Coordinates of C-alpha atoms and ligand atoms in Angstrom, one line a residue:
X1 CA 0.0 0.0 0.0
X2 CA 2.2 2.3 0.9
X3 CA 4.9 1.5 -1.9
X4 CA 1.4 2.3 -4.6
X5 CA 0.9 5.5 -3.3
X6 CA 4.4 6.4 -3.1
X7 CA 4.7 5.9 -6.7
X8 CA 1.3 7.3 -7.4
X9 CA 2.2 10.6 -5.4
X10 CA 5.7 10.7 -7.6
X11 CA 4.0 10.1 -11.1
X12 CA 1.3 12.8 -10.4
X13 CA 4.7 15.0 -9.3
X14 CA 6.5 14.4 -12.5
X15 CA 4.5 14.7 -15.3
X16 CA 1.9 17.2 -14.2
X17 CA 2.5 20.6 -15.2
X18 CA 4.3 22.4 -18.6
X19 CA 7.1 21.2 -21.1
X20 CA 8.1 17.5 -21.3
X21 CA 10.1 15.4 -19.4
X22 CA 13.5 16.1 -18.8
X23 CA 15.1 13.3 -20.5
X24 CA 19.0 12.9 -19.4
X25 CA 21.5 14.2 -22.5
X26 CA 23.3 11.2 -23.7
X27 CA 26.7 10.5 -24.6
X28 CA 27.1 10.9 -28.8
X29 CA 29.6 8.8 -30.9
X30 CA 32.4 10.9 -30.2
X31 CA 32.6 10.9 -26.7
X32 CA 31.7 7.2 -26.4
X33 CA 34.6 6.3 -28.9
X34 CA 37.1 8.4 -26.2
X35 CA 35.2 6.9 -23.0
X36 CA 36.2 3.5 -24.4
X37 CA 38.9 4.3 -25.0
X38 CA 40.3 4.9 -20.8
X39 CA 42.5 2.2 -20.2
X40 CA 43.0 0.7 -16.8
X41 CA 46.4 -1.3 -17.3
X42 CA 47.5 2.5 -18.4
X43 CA 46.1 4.3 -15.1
X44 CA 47.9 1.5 -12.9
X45 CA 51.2 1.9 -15.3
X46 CA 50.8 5.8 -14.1
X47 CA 50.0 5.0 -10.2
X48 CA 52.7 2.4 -10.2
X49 CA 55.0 5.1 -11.8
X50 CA 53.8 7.9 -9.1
X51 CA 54.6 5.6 -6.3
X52 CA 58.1 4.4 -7.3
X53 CA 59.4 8.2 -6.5
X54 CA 59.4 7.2 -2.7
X55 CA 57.4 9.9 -1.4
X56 CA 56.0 12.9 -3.3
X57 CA 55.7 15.0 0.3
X58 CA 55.5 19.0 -0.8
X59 CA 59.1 19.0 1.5
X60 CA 61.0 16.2 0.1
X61 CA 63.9 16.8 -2.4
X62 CA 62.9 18.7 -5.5
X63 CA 66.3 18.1 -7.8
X64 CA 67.2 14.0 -7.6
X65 CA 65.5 12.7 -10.4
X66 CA 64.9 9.6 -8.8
X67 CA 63.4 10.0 -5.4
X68 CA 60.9 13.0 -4.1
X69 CA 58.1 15.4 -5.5
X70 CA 60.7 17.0 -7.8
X71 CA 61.2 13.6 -10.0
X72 CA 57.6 13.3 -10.1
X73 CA 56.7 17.0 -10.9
X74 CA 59.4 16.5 -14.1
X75 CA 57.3 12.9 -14.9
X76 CA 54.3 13.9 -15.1
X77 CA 55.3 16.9 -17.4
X78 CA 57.2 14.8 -19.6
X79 CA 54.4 12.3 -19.9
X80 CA 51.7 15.3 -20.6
X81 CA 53.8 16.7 -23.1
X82 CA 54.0 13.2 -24.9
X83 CA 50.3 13.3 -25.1
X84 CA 50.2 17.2 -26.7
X85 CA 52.5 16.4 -29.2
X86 CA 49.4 14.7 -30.8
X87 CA 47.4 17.6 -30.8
X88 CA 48.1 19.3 -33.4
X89 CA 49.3 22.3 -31.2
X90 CA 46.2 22.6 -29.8
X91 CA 47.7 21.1 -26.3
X92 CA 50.2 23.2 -24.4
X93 CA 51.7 21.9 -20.9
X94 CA 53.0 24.3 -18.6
X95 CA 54.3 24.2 -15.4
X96 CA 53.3 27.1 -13.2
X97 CA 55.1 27.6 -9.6
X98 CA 55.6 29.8 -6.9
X99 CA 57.1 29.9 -3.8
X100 CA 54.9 29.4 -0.9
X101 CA 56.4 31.2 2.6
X102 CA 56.8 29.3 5.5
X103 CA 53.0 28.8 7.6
X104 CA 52.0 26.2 9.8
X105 CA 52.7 23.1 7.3
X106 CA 55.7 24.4 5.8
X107 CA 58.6 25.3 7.6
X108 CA 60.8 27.0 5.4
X109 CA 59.6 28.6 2.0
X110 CA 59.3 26.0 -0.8
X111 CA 58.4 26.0 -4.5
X112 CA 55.0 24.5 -5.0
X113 CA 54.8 23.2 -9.3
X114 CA 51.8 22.5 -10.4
X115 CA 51.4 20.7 -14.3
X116 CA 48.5 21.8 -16.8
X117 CA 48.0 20.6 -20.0
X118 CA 46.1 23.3 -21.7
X119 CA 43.4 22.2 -24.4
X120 CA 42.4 25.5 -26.1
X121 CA 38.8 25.5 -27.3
X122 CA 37.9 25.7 -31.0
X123 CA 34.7 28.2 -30.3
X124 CA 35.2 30.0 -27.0
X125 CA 38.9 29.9 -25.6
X126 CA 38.7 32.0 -22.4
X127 CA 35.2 29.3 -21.0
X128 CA 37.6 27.4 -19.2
X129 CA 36.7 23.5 -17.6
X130 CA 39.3 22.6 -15.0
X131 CA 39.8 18.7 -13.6
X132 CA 42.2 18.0 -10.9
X133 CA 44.1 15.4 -8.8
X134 CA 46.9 15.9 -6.5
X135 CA 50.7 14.7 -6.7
X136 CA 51.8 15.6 -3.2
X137 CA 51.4 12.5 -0.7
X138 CA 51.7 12.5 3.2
X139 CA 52.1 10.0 5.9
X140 CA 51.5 10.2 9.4
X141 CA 53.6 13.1 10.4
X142 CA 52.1 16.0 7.8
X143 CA 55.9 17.3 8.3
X144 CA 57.9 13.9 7.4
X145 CA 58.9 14.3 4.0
X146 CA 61.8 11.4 4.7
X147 CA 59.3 8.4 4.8
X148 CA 58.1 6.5 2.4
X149 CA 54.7 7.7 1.3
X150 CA 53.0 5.9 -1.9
X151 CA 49.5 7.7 -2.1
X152 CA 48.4 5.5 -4.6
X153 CA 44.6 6.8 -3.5
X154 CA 45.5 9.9 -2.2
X155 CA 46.0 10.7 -4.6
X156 CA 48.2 9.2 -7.8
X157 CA 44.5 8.1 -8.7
X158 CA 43.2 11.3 -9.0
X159 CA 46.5 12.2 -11.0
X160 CA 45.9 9.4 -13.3
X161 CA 42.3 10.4 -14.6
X162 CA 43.4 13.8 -15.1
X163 CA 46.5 12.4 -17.0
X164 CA 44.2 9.7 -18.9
X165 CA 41.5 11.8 -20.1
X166 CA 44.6 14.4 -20.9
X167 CA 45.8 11.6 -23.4
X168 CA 42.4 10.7 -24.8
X169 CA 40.9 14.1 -25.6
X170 CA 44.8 15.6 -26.9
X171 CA 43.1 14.3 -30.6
X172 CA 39.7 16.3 -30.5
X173 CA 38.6 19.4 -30.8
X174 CA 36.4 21.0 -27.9
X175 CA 34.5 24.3 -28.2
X176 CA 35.3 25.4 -24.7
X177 CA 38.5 25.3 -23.1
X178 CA 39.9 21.7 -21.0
X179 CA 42.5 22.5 -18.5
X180 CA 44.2 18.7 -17.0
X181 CA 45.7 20.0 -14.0
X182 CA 47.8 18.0 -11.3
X183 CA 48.3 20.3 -8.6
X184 CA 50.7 20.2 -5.2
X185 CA 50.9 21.4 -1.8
X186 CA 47.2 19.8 -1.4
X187 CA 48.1 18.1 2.0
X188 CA 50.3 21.0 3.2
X189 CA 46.8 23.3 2.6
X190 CA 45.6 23.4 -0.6
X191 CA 48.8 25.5 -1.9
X192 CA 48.5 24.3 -5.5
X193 CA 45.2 24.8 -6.3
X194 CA 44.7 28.2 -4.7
X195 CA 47.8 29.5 -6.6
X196 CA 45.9 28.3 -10.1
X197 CA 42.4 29.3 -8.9
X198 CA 44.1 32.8 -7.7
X199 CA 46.1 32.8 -11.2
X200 CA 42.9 32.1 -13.3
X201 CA 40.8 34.9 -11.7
X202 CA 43.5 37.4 -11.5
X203 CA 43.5 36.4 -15.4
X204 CA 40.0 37.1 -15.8
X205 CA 39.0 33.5 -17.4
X206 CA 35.3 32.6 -17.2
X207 CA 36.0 29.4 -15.9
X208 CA 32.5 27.6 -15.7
X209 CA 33.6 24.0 -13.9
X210 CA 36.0 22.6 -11.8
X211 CA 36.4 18.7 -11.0
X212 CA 38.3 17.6 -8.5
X213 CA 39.1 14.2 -8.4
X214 CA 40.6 13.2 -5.0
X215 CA 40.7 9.6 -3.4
X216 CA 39.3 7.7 -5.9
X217 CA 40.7 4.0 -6.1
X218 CA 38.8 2.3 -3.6
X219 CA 35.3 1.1 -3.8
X220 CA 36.0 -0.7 0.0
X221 CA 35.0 0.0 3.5
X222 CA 36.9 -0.8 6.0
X223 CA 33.9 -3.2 7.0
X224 CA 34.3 -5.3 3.5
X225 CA 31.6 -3.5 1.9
X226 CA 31.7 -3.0 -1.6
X227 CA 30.5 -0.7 -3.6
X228 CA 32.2 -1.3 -7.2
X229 CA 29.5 1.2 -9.0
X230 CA 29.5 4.0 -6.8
X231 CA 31.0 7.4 -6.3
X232 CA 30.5 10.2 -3.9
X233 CA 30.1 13.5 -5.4
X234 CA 30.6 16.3 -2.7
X235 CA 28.3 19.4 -3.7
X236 CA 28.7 22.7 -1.6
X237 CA 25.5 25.3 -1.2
X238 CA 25.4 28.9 -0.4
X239 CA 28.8 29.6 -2.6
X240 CA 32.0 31.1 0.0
X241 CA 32.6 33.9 -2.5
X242 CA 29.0 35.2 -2.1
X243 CA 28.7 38.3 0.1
X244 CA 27.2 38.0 3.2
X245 CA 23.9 39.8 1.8
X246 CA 24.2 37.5 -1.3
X247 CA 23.7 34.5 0.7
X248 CA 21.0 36.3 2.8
X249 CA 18.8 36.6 -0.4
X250 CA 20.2 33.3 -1.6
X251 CA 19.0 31.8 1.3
X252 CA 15.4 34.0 1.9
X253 CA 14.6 32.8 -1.6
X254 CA 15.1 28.8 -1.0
X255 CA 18.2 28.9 -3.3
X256 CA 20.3 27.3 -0.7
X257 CA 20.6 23.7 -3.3
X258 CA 20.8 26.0 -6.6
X259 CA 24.3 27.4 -6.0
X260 CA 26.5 27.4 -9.5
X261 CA 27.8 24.3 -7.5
X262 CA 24.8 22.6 -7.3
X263 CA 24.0 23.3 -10.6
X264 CA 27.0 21.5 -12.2
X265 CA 26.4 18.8 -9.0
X266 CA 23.0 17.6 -11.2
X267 CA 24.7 18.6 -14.8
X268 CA 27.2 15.8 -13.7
X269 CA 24.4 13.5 -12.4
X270 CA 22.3 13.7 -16.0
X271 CA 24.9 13.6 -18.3
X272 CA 27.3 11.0 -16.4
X273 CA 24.8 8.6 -15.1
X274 CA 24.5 6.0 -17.8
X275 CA 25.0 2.5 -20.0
X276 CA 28.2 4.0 -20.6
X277 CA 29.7 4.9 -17.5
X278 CA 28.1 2.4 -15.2
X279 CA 28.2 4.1 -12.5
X280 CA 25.5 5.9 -10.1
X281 CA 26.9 9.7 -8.7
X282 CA 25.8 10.0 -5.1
X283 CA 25.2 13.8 -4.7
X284 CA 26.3 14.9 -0.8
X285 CA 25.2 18.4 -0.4
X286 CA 28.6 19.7 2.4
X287 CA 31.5 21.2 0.6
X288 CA 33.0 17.9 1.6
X289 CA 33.5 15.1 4.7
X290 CA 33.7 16.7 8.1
X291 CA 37.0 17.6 9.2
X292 CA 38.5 17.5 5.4
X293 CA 39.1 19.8 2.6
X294 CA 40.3 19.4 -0.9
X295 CA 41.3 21.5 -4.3
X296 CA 37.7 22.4 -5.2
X297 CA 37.6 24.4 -2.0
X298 CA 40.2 27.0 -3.6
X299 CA 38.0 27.3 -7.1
X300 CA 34.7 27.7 -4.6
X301 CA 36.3 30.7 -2.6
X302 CA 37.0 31.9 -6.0
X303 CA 33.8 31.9 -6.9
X304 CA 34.3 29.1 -9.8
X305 CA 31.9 26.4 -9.4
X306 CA 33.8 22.8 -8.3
X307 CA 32.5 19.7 -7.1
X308 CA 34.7 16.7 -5.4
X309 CA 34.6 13.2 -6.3
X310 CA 36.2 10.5 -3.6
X311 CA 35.3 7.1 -3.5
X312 CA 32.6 5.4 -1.9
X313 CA 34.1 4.3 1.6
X314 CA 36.7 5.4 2.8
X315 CA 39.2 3.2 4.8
X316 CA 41.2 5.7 6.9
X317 CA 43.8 2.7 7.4
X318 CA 45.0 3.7 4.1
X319 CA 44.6 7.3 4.1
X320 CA 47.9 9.6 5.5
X321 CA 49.3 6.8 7.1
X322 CA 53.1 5.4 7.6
X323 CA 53.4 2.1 5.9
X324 CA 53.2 -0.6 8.5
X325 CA 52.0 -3.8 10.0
X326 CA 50.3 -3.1 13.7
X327 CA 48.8 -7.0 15.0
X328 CA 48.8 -8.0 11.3
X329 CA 47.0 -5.3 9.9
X330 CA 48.6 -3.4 7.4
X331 CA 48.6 0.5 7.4
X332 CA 49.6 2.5 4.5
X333 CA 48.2 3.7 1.1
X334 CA 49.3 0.9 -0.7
X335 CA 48.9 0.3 -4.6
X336 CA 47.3 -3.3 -3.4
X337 CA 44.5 -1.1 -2.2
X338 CA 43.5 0.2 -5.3
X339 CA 40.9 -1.1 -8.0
X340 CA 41.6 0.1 -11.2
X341 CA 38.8 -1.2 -13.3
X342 CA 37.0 1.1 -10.3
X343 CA 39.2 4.2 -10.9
X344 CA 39.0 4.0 -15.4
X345 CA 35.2 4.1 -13.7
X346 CA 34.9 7.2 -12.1
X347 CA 37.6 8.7 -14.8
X348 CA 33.9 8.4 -17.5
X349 CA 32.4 9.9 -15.3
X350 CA 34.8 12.7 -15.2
X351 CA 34.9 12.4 -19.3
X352 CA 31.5 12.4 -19.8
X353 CA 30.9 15.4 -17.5
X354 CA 34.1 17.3 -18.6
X355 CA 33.5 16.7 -22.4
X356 CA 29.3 17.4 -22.3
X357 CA 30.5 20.5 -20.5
X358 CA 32.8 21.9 -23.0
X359 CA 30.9 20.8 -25.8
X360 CA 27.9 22.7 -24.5
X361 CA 27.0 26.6 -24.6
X362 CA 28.3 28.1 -21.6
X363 CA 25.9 28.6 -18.5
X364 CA 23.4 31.5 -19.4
X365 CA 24.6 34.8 -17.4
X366 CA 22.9 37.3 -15.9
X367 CA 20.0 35.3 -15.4
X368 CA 17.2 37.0 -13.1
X369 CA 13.5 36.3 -12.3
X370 CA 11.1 39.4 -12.3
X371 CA 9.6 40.0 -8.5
X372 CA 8.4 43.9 -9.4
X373 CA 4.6 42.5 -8.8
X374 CA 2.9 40.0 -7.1
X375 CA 1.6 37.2 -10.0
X376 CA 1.2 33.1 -10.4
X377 CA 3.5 32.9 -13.6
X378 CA 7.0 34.1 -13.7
X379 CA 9.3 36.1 -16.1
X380 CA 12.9 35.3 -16.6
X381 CA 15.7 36.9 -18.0
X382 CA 19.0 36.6 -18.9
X383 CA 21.9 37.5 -21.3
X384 CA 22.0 36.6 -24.7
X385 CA 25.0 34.4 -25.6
X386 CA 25.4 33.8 -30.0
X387 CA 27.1 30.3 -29.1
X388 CA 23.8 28.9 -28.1
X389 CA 22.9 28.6 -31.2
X390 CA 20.1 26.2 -30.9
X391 CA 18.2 29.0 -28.1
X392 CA 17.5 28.3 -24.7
X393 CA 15.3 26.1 -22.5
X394 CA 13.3 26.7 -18.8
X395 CA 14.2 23.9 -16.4
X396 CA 11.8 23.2 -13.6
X397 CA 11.3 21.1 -10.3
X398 CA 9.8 20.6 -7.4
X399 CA 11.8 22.5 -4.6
X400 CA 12.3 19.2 -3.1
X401 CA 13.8 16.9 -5.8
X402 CA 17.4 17.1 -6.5
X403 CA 17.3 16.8 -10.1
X404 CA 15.7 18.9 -13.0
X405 CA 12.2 17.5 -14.4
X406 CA 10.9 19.2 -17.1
X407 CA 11.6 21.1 -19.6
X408 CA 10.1 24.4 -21.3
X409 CA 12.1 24.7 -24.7
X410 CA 11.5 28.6 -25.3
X411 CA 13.3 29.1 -28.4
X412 CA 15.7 32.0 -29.3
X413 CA 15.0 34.7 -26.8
X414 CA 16.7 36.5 -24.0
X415 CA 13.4 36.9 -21.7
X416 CA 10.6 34.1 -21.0
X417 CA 7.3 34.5 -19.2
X418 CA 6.0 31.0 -18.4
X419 CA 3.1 29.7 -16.5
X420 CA 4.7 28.7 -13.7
X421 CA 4.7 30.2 -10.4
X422 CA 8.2 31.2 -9.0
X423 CA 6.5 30.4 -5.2
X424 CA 6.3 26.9 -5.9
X425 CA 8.9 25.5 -7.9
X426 CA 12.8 25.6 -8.3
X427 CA 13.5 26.8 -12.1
X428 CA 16.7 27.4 -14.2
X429 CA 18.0 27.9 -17.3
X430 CA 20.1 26.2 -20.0
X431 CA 21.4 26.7 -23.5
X432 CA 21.0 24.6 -26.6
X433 CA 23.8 24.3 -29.0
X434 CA 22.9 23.0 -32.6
X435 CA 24.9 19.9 -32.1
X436 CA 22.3 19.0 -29.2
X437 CA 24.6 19.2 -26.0
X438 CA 23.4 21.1 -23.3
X439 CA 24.6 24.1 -20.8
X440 CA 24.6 24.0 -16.6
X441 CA 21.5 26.0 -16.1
X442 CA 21.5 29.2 -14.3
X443 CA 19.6 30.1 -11.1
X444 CA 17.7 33.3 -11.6
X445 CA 18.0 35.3 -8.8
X446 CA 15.5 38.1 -7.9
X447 CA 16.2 41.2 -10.3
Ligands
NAG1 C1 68.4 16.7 -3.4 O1 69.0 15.7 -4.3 C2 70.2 16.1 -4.9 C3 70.6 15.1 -5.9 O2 70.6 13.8 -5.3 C4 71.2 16.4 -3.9 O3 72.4 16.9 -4.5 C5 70.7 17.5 -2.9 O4 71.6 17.7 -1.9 C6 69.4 17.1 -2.4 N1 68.8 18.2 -1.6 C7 68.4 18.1 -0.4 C8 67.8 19.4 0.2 O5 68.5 17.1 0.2
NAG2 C1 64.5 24.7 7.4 O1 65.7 25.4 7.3 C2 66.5 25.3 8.5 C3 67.7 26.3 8.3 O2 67.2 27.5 8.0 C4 67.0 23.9 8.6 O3 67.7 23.8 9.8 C5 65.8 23.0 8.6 O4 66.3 21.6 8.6 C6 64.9 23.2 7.4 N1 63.8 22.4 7.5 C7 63.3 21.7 6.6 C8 62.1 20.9 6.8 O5 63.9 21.6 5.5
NAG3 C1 1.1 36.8 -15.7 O1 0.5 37.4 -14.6 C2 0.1 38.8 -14.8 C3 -0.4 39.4 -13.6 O2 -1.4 38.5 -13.0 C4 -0.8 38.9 -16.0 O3 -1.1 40.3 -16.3 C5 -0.2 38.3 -17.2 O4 -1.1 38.3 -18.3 C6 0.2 36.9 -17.0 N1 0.9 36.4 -18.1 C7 0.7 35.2 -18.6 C8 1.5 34.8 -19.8 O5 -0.1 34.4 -18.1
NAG4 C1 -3.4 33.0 -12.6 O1 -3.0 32.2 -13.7 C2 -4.1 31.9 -14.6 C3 -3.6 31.1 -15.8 O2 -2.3 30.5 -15.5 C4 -4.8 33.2 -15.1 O3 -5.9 32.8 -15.9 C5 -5.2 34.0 -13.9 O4 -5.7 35.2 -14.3 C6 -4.1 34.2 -13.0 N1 -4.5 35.0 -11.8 C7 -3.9 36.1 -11.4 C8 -4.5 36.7 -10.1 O5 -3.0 36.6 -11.9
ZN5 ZN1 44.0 14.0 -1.1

């Protein structure tokens, strides 16, 4: 009985009301071709690579070119660069550094590197996509950057999709910008990432998405469970650039789950959620677990939306730990402890988000909702863009449901009334290009 009326209550829910049913965007031929084509014998080859430097701490030595961060750092640029020589000069890889002064997790100043392999978009250069993983590992002691330290989860995995979707995408052509970035100084506090979050703003790019990909080899608990289909997708709210009065309306207008976060939180969920990926995206709305951080947080206080991707369980046996045996257990962040059939997983995911989003038009801008009287419908408006070149369509749902529901294709304008009211429902919205991919929507905030 009460499984009927559940389902009765949610078919009543989705289909009553205008447009049609949002129907997820699938992948086309192109992407599928390059989402077949992630190898996991390659992403262990990387890992396996990553891990034979000893440790990669943020301290250790940064001129032998066999042991410490520094080996690494000069690796994974070589190996980038491998993969833009196939692009027809369309990939560059840099190597962007600075020296970070001495604070609480680094005693004396040290040069943070951080490698970016620099896909320039065909249509729109300066709408920028970022996806991240970080090469610095820890153990026990955040300061010991003598001991062996593997991170083959946290986080050569994370290194590894960014590296492998780097060599897969080098031989096409996207419209918007794809920056592969492996960044460093995560563990010592996010170091890396700020300085390329700071860099890119300073710069004035419009970048629209950041993925950060950070402990993702596992899909074990500690308690045996598995969960080989799974990943966690950390989705922050009110956005830590906003202004305090920003996040006052933000919040007096229920927009507290339709930050720019949240909106490329359920782009990632429709577009990466199917045959092709396998896997399910389990949306956590907190900027991430308690008492941790990662690389998205520096896009966030940027203002950039970012979301974080880690693995399922987590089994903190593994995680910033000195390798050893305590009563027969063993301690450490092992390669044995990572799944790569699970991490090629998660890495189309990342493809199929990372290449629907800079395939698409950009997010609409400027997008506002009309509160200048009192009615039951609601006018929208937003900034014209000539890249959505197939026009623009009203997203809707229940302020309730995490994902979009229908859809209200509006055609080629730059202001919408629709017969909806604005006191009820959650609404957004997207652009069209002709080749069919879709934008992020846009929350419209009062205006
Ligand atoms: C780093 O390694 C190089 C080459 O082995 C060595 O000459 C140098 O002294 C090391 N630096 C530090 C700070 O240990
Ligand atoms: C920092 O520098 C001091 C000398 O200025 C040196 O004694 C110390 O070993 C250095 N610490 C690290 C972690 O390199
Ligand atoms: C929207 O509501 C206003 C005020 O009630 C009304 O004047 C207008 O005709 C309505 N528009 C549509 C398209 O229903
Ligand atoms: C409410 O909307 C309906 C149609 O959607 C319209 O006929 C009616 O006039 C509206 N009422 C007010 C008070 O705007
Ligand atoms: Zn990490």
């Amino acid at each position: 009985m009460l499984v009927v009326r559940g389902l009765y209550a949610f078919s009543l829910l989705a289909t009553a009301g205008p447009g049609h049913l949002l129907i997820p965007q699938q992948p086309d031929a192109e992407l599928i071709s390059m989402l077949k084509q992630i190898d996991p014998n390659r992403m262990k080859a990387t890992v396996e690579k990553l891990v034979s430097f000893g440790t990669r701490h943020a301290l250790s030595n940064q001129t032998d070119p066999v042991r410490g961060i520094g080996a690494a750092r000069d690796w994974i640029a070589a190996q980038m660069r491998t993969y833009a020589a196939a692009s027809n000069g369309r990939m560059v890889v840099t190597v962007p550094s600075y020296v970070q002064q001495p604070s609480s997790r680094i005693p004396n100043a040290t040069v943070i590197s951080n490698i970016v392999a620099t896909l320039t978009g065909s249509k729109e250069p300066n709408r920028v996509y970022v996806i991240s993983g970080h090469y610095d590992s820890r153990v026990t002691d955040i300061l010991n950057f003598d001991a062996d330290s593997p991170g083959a989860d946290d986080d050569a995995s994370g290194v590894a999709i960014s590296m492998e979707l780097a060599r897969i995408m080098a031989t096409h052509q996207p419209a918007a910008t794809i920056m592969f970035a492996v960044v460093a100084g995560e563990e010592q506090g996010l170091f890396g990432s700020n300085f390329m979050a700071t860099t890119l703003k300073q710069n004035g790019v419009d970048v629209q998405g950041m993925l950060d990909n950070d402990i993702v080899g596992s899909p074990k608990g500690d308690d045996g469970t598995i969960d080989q289909f799974d990943i966690r997708m950390f989705v922050s709210g009110l956005p830590p650039s906003n202004t305090a009065n920003q996040n006052l309306q933000l919040a007096s207008i229920g927009g507290e789950n339709d930050s720019p976060a949240h909106q490329l939180g359920r782009f990632v969920a429709e577009v990466s959620q199917n045959a092709v990926t396998q896997m399910n995206v389990r949306a956590i709305y907190r900027p991430d677990r308690f008492l941790r951080g990662g690389d998205h947080l520096s896009f966030l206080s940027q203002g950039f939306p970012a979301v974080r991707f880690t693995e399922p369980h987590e089994d903190f046996k593994h995680q910033h730990q000195d390798t050893r045996v305590v009563d027969g257990t063993q301690f450490g962040d092992l390669i044995d402890f990572v799944d790569f059939d699970f991490t090629a997983r998660v890495a189309k995911v990342n493809g199929a988000a990372l290449w629907s989003l800079a395939q698409a038009p950009g997010t609409p801008k400027g997008a506002v909702v009309d509160v200048s009287t009192l009615t039951n419908n609601s006018t929208l408006m937003w900034v014209a863009d000539p890249h959505a070149d197939a026009g623009y369509e009203v997203v809707w749902r229940e302020t309730d449901k995490p994902q979009w529901a229908r859809v209200i294709p509006v055609g080629q304008v730059n202001t919408v009334n629709v017969k909806l009211s604005k006191d009820n429902v959650q609404m957004g919205i997207r652009a069209v290009g002709k080749n069919g991919f879709r934008s992020p929507a846009a929350f419209p905030v009062p205006g």
